[in-house]
Each structure stands twice: as structure tokens, then as C-alpha cells.
Coordinates of N, CA and C in Angstrom, one line a residue:
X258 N -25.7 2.8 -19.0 CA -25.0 1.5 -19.1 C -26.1 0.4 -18.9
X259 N -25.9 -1.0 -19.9 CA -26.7 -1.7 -19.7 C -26.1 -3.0 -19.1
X260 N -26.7 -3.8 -18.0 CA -25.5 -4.5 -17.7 C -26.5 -6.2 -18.1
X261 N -25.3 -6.7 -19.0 CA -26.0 -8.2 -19.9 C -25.9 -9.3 -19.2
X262 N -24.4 -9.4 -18.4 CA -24.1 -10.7 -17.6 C -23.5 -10.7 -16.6
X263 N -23.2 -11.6 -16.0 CA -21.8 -12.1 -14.9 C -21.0 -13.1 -15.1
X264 N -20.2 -12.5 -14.7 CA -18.9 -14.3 -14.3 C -18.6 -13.5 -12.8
X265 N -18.7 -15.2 -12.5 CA -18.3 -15.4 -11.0 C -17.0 -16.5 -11.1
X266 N -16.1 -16.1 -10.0 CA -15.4 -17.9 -9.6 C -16.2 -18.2 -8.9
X267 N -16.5 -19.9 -9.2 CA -17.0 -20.9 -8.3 C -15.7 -21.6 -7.7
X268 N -16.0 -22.0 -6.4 CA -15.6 -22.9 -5.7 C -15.7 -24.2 -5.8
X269 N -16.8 -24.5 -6.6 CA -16.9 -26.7 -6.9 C -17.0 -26.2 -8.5
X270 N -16.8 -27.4 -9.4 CA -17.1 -27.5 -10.6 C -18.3 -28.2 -11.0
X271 N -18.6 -28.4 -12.2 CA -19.9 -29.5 -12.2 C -21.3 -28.6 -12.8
X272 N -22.1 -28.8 -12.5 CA -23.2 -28.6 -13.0 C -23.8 -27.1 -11.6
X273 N -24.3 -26.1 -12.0 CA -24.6 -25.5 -11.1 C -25.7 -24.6 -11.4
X274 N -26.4 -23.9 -10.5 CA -27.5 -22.7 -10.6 C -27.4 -21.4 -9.9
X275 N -28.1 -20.8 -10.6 CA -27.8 -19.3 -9.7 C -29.2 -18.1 -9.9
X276 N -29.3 -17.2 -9.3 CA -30.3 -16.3 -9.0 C -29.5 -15.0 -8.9
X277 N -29.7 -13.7 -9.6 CA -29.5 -12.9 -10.0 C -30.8 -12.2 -9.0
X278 N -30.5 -10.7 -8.0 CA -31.3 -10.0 -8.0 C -31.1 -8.6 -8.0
X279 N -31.4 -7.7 -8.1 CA -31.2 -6.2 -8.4 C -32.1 -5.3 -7.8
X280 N -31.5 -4.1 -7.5 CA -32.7 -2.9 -6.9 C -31.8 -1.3 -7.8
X281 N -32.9 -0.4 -7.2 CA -32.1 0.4 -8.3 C -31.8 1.0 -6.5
X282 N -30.6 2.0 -6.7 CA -29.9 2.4 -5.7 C -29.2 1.9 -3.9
X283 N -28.8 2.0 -3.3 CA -28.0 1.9 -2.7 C -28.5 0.1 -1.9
X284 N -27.6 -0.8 -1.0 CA -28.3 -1.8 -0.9 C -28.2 -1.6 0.7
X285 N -27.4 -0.9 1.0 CA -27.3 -0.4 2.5 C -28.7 -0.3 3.2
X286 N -29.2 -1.2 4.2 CA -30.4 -1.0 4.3 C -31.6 -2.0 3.9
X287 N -31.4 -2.8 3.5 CA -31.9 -3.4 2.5 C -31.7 -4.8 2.1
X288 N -30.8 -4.9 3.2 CA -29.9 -6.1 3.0 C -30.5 -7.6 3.3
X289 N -31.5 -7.4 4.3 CA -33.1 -8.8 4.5 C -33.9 -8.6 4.2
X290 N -34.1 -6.9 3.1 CA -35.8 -6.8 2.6 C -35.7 -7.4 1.6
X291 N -36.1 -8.3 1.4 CA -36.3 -9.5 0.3 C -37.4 -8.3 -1.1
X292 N -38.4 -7.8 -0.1 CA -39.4 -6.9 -1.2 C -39.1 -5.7 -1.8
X293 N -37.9 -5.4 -1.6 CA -37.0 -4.1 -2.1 C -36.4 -4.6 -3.7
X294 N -35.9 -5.9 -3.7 CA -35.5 -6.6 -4.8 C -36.2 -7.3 -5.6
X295 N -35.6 -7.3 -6.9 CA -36.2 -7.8 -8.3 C -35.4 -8.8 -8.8
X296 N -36.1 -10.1 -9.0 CA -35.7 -11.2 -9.9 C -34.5 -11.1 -11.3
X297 N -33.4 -11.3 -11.3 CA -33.1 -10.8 -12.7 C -33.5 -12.1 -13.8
X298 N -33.9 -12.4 -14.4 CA -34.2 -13.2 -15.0 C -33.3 -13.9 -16.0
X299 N -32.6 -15.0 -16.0 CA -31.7 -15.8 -16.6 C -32.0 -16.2 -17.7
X300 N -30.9 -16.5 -18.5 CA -31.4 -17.2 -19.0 C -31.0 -18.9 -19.1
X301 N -31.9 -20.3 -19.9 CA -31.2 -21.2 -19.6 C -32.0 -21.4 -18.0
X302 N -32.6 -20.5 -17.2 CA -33.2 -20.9 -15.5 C -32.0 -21.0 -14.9
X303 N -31.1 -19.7 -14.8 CA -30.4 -20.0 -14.2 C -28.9 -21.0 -14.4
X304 N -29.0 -21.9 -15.2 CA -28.5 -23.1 -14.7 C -27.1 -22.9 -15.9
X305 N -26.1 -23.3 -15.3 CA -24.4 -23.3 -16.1 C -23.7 -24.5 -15.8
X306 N -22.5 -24.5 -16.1 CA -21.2 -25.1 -16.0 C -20.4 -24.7 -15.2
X307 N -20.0 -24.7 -13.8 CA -19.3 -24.2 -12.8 C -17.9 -24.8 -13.3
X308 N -16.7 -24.2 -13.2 CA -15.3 -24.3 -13.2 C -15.0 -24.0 -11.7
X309 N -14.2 -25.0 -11.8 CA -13.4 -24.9 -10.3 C -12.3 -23.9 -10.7
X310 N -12.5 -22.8 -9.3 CA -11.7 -22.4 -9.2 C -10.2 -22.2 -9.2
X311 N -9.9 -22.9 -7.9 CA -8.7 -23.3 -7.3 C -7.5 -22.5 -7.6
X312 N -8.0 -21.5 -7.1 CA -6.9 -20.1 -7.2 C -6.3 -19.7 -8.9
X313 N -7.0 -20.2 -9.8 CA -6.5 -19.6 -11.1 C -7.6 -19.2 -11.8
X314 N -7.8 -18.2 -12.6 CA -8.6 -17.6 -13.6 C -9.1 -18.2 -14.0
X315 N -10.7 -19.3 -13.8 CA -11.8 -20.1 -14.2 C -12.7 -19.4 -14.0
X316 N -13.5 -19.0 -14.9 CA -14.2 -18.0 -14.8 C -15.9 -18.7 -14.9
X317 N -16.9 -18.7 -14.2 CA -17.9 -19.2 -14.8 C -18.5 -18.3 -15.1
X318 N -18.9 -18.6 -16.4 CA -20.2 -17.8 -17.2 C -21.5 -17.8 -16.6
X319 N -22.2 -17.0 -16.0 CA -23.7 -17.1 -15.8 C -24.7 -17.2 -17.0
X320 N -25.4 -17.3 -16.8 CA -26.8 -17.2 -17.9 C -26.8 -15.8 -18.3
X321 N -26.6 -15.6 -19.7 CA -27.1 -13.9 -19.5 C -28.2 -13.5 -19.0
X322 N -28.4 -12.0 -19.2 CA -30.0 -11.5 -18.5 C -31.1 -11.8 -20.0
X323 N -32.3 -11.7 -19.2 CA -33.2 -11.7 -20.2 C -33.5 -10.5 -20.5
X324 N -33.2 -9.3 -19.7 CA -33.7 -8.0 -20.2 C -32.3 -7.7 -19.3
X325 N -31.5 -6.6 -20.4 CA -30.5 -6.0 -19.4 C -31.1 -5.5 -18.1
X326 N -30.0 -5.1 -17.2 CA -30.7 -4.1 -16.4 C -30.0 -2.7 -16.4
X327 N -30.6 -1.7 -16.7 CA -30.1 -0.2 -17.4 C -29.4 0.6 -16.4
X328 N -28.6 1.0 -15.9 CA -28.1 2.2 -14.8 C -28.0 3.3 -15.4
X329 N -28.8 4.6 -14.9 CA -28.9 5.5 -15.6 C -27.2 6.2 -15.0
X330 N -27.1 7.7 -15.9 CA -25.8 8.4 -15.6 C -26.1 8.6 -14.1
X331 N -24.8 8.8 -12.8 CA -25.0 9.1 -11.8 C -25.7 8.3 -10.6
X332 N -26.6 7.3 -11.2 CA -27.6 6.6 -10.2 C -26.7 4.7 -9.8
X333 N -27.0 4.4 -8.6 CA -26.8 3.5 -8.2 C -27.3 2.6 -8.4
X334 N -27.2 1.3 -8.5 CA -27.6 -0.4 -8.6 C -27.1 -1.3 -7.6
X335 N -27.7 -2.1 -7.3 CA -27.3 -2.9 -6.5 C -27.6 -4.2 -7.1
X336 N -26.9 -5.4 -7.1 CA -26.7 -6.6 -7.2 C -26.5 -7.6 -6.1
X337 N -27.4 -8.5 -5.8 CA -27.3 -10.1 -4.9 C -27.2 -11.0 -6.1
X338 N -26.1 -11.9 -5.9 CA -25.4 -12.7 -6.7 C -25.5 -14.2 -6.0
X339 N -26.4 -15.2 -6.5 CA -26.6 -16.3 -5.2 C -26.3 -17.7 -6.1
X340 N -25.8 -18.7 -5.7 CA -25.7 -20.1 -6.3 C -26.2 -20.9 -5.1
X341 N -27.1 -21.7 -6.3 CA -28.2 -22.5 -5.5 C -27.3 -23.6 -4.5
X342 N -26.4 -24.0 -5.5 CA -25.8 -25.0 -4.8 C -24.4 -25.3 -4.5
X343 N -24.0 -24.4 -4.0 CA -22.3 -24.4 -3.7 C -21.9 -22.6 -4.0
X344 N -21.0 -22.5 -3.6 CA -20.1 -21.4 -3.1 C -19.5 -20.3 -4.4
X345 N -19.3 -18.8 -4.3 CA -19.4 -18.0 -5.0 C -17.7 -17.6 -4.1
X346 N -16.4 -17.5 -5.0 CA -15.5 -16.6 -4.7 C -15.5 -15.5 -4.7
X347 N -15.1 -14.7 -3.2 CA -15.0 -13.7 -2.9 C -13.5 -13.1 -2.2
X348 N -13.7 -11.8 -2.0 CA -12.3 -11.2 -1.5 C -12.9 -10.6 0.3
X349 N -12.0 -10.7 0.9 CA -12.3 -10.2 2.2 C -11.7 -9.0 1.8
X350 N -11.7 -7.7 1.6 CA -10.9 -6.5 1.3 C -12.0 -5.6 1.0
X351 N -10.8 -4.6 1.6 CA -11.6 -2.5 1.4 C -12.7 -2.6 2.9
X352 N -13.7 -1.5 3.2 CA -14.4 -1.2 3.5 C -15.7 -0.9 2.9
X353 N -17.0 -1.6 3.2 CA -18.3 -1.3 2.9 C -18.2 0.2 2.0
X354 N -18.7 -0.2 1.3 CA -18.7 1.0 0.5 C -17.8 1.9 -0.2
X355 N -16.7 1.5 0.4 CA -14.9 1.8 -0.6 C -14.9 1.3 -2.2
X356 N -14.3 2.4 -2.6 CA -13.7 2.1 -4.7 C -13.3 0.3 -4.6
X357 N -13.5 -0.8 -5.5 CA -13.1 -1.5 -5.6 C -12.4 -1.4 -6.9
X358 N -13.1 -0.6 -7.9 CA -12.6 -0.6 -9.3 C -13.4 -0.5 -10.3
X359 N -12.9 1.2 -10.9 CA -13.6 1.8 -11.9 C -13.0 2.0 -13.1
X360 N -14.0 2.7 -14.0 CA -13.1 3.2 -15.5 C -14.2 4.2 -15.4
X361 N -13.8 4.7 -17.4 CA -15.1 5.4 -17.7 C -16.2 5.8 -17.5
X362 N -17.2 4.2 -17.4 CA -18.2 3.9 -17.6 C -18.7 3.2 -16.2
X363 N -18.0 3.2 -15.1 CA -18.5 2.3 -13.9 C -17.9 2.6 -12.3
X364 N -18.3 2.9 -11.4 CA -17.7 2.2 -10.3 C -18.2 1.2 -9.9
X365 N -17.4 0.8 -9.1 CA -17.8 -0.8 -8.3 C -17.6 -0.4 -6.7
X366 N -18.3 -1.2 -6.2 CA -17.9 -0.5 -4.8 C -17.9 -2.1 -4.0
X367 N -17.2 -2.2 -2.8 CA -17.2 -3.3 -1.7 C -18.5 -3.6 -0.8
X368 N -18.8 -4.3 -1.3 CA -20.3 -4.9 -0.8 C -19.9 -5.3 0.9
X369 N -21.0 -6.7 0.9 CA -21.7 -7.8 1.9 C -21.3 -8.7 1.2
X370 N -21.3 -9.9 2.4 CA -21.8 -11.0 1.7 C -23.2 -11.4 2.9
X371 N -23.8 -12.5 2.0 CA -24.9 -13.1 3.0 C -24.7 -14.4 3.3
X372 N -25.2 -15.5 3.9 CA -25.3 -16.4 4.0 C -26.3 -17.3 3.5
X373 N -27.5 -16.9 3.8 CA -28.9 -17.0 2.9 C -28.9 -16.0 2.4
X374 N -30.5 -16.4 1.8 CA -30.7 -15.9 0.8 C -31.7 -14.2 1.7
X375 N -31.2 -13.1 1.9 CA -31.6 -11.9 2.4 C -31.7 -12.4 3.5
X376 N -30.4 -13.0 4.3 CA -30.2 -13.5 5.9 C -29.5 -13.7 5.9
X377 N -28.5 -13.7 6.9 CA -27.4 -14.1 7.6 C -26.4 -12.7 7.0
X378 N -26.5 -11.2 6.6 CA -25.8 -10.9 6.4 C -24.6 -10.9 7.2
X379 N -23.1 -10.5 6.8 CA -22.5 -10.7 7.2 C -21.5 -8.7 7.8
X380 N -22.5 -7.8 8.4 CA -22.2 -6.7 8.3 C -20.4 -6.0 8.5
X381 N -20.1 -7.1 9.3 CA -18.9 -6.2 9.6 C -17.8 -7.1 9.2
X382 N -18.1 -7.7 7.4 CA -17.2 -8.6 6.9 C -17.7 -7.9 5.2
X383 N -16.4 -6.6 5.1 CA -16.7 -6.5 3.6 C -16.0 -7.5 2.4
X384 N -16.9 -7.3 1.3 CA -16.9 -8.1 0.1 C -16.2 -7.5 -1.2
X385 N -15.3 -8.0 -1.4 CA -15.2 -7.6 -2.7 C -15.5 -8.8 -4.3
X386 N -16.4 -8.3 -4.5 CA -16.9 -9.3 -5.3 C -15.9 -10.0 -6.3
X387 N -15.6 -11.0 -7.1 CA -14.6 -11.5 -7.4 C -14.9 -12.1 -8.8
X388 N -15.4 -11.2 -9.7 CA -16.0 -11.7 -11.2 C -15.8 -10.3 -12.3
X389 N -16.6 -10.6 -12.6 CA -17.1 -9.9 -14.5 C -18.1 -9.3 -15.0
X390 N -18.2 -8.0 -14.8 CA -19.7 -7.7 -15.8 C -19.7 -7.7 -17.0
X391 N -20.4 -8.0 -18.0 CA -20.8 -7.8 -19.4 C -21.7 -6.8 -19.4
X392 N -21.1 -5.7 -20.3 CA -22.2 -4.4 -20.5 C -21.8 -3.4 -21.6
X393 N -23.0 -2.9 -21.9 CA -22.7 -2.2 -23.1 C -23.4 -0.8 -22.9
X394 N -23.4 0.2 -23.8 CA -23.8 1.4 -23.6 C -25.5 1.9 -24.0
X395 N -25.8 0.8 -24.5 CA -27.3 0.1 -25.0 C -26.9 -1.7 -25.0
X396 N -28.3 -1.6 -25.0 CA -28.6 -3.0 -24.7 C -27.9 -4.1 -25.7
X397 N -27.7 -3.6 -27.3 CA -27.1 -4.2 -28.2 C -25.3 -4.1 -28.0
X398 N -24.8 -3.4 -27.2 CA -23.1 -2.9 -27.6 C -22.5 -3.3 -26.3
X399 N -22.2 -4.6 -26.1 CA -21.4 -4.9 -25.2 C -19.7 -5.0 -25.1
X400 N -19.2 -4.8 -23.9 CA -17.9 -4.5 -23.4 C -18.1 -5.2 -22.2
X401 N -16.8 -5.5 -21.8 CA -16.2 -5.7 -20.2 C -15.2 -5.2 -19.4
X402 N -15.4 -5.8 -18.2 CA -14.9 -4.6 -17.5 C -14.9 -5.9 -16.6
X403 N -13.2 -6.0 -16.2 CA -12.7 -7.2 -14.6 C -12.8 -6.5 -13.6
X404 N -13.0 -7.6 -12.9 CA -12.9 -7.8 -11.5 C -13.6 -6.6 -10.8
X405 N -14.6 -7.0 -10.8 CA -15.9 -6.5 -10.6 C -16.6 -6.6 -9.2
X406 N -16.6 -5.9 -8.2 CA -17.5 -6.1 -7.2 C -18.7 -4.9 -6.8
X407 N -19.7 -5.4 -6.7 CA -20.9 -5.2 -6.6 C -21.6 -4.3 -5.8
X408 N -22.5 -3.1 -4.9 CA -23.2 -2.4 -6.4 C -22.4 -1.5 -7.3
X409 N -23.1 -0.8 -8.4 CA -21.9 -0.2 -9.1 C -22.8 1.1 -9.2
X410 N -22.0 2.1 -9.7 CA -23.0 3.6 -10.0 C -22.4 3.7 -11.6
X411 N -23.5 4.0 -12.4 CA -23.0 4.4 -13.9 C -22.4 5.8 -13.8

């Protein structure tokens, strides 16, 4: 599985930025090692169109990746999802590491959230991420898959 984008709900509208980072397997552990993680690279720098939320299906588009990032069969990924300047909707629900929602091709499992950026985790407040991957089964053949929370295992 290659995974091309995100949508997140934002909480303000307007002009916004964001930082994508990734590791290959579990994030448990890992959660302030800033050196464990890899830059995903945007494109555009990051930078979009935030839609306000406000409890209805506004979805913001992130920048796609500049190089997917590949999950092999069986193996784990992990995803930190950050906006430079204002707030990312999330779910307070499940338990660390519980099914949030799978198919074929994916689980998703219930994260963290952080405060900063690899600080302030928030351990004993799970996350259910509240967006969108874009992914395909090579880097050219993309599909989607809702309501998406973060890391996932192919």
C-alpha cells in the first residue's frame, strides 16, 4: 500500500500549514523521539486552504506526498499529523491501540495526540484520528478509505 495524502478537519478556516511525519512500525515508544521520525515531504511546503469545520463534513486537503510512503504486507506505520497554526479535529474514543477502522487493504488503529511538536503527549487520552487517506496499491493507483485514524498496518 502506498499512502499519497491526508485530509484532516480543521478547526479555523483560512490559510494554513502543516508537517507530515512517519516511522516505519509501531509509535508506542517513540512518541518525544523526534530522531525516530522522517519528514514527509509536501507538497506546495506544506501550505492549503483550511475549511472550518464546525461539526459538518469540511474536509481539508493536505498537500499530497512528494514520494508516497509504501507499507509493506503485515508491517506497521506510524503517522504525526501537525498544523503549524491552529488545530486538527479529533475523536476522544477506543483505547491506545484498538480497531478504529479497517477494510481489505488497511487497519487503522487509535493513536495519541500531542501538544507540541514530539511533547506534551497526551498518554492516557486516546485519539481517534478524524480524516482521510489517499492510497493506492502502487504509487500510481489511488483509492480512499474514511475516517481514518492513525498508525495503520497494511
Amino acid at each position: 500500500v502506498a499512502i499519497t495524502q491526508m485530509n484532516i478537519n480543521s478547526h479555523t478556516e483560512g490559510s494554513c500549514q502543516f508537517e507530515v511525519y512517519t516511522k516505519s512500525g509501531d509509535f508506542v515508544g517513540f512518541e518525544e523521539n523526534a530522531s525516530a521520525w522522517t519528514e514527509v515531504q509536501l507538497q506546495n511546503s506544506g501550505n492549503a486552504v483550511c475549511t472550518n469545520w464546525s461539526g459538518q463534513v469540511q474536509e481539508t486537503e493536505l498537500p499530497a506526498f512528494n514520494t508516497p510512503v509504501t507499507i509493506l504486507a503485515g508491517q506497521y506505520q506510524s503517522f504525526f499529523v501537525r498544523r503549524l497554526d491552529g488545530y486538527v479535529i479529533y475523536k476522544k474514543e477506543g483505547s491506545v491501540g484498538s480497531i478504529a477502522v479497517d477494510n481489505d487493504d488497511l487497519t487503522i488503529y487509535t493513536g495519541k495526540r500531542a501538544e507540541g511538536l514530539f511533547s506534551g503527549v497526551l498518554s492516557a487520552d486516546p485519539t481517534k484520528w478524524n480524516g482521510r487517506l489517499a492510497y493506492g496499491m502502487s504509487a500510481g493507483l489511488q483509492e480512499t478509505v474514511r475516517h481514518c485514524s492513525l498508525p495503520c498496518i497494511a
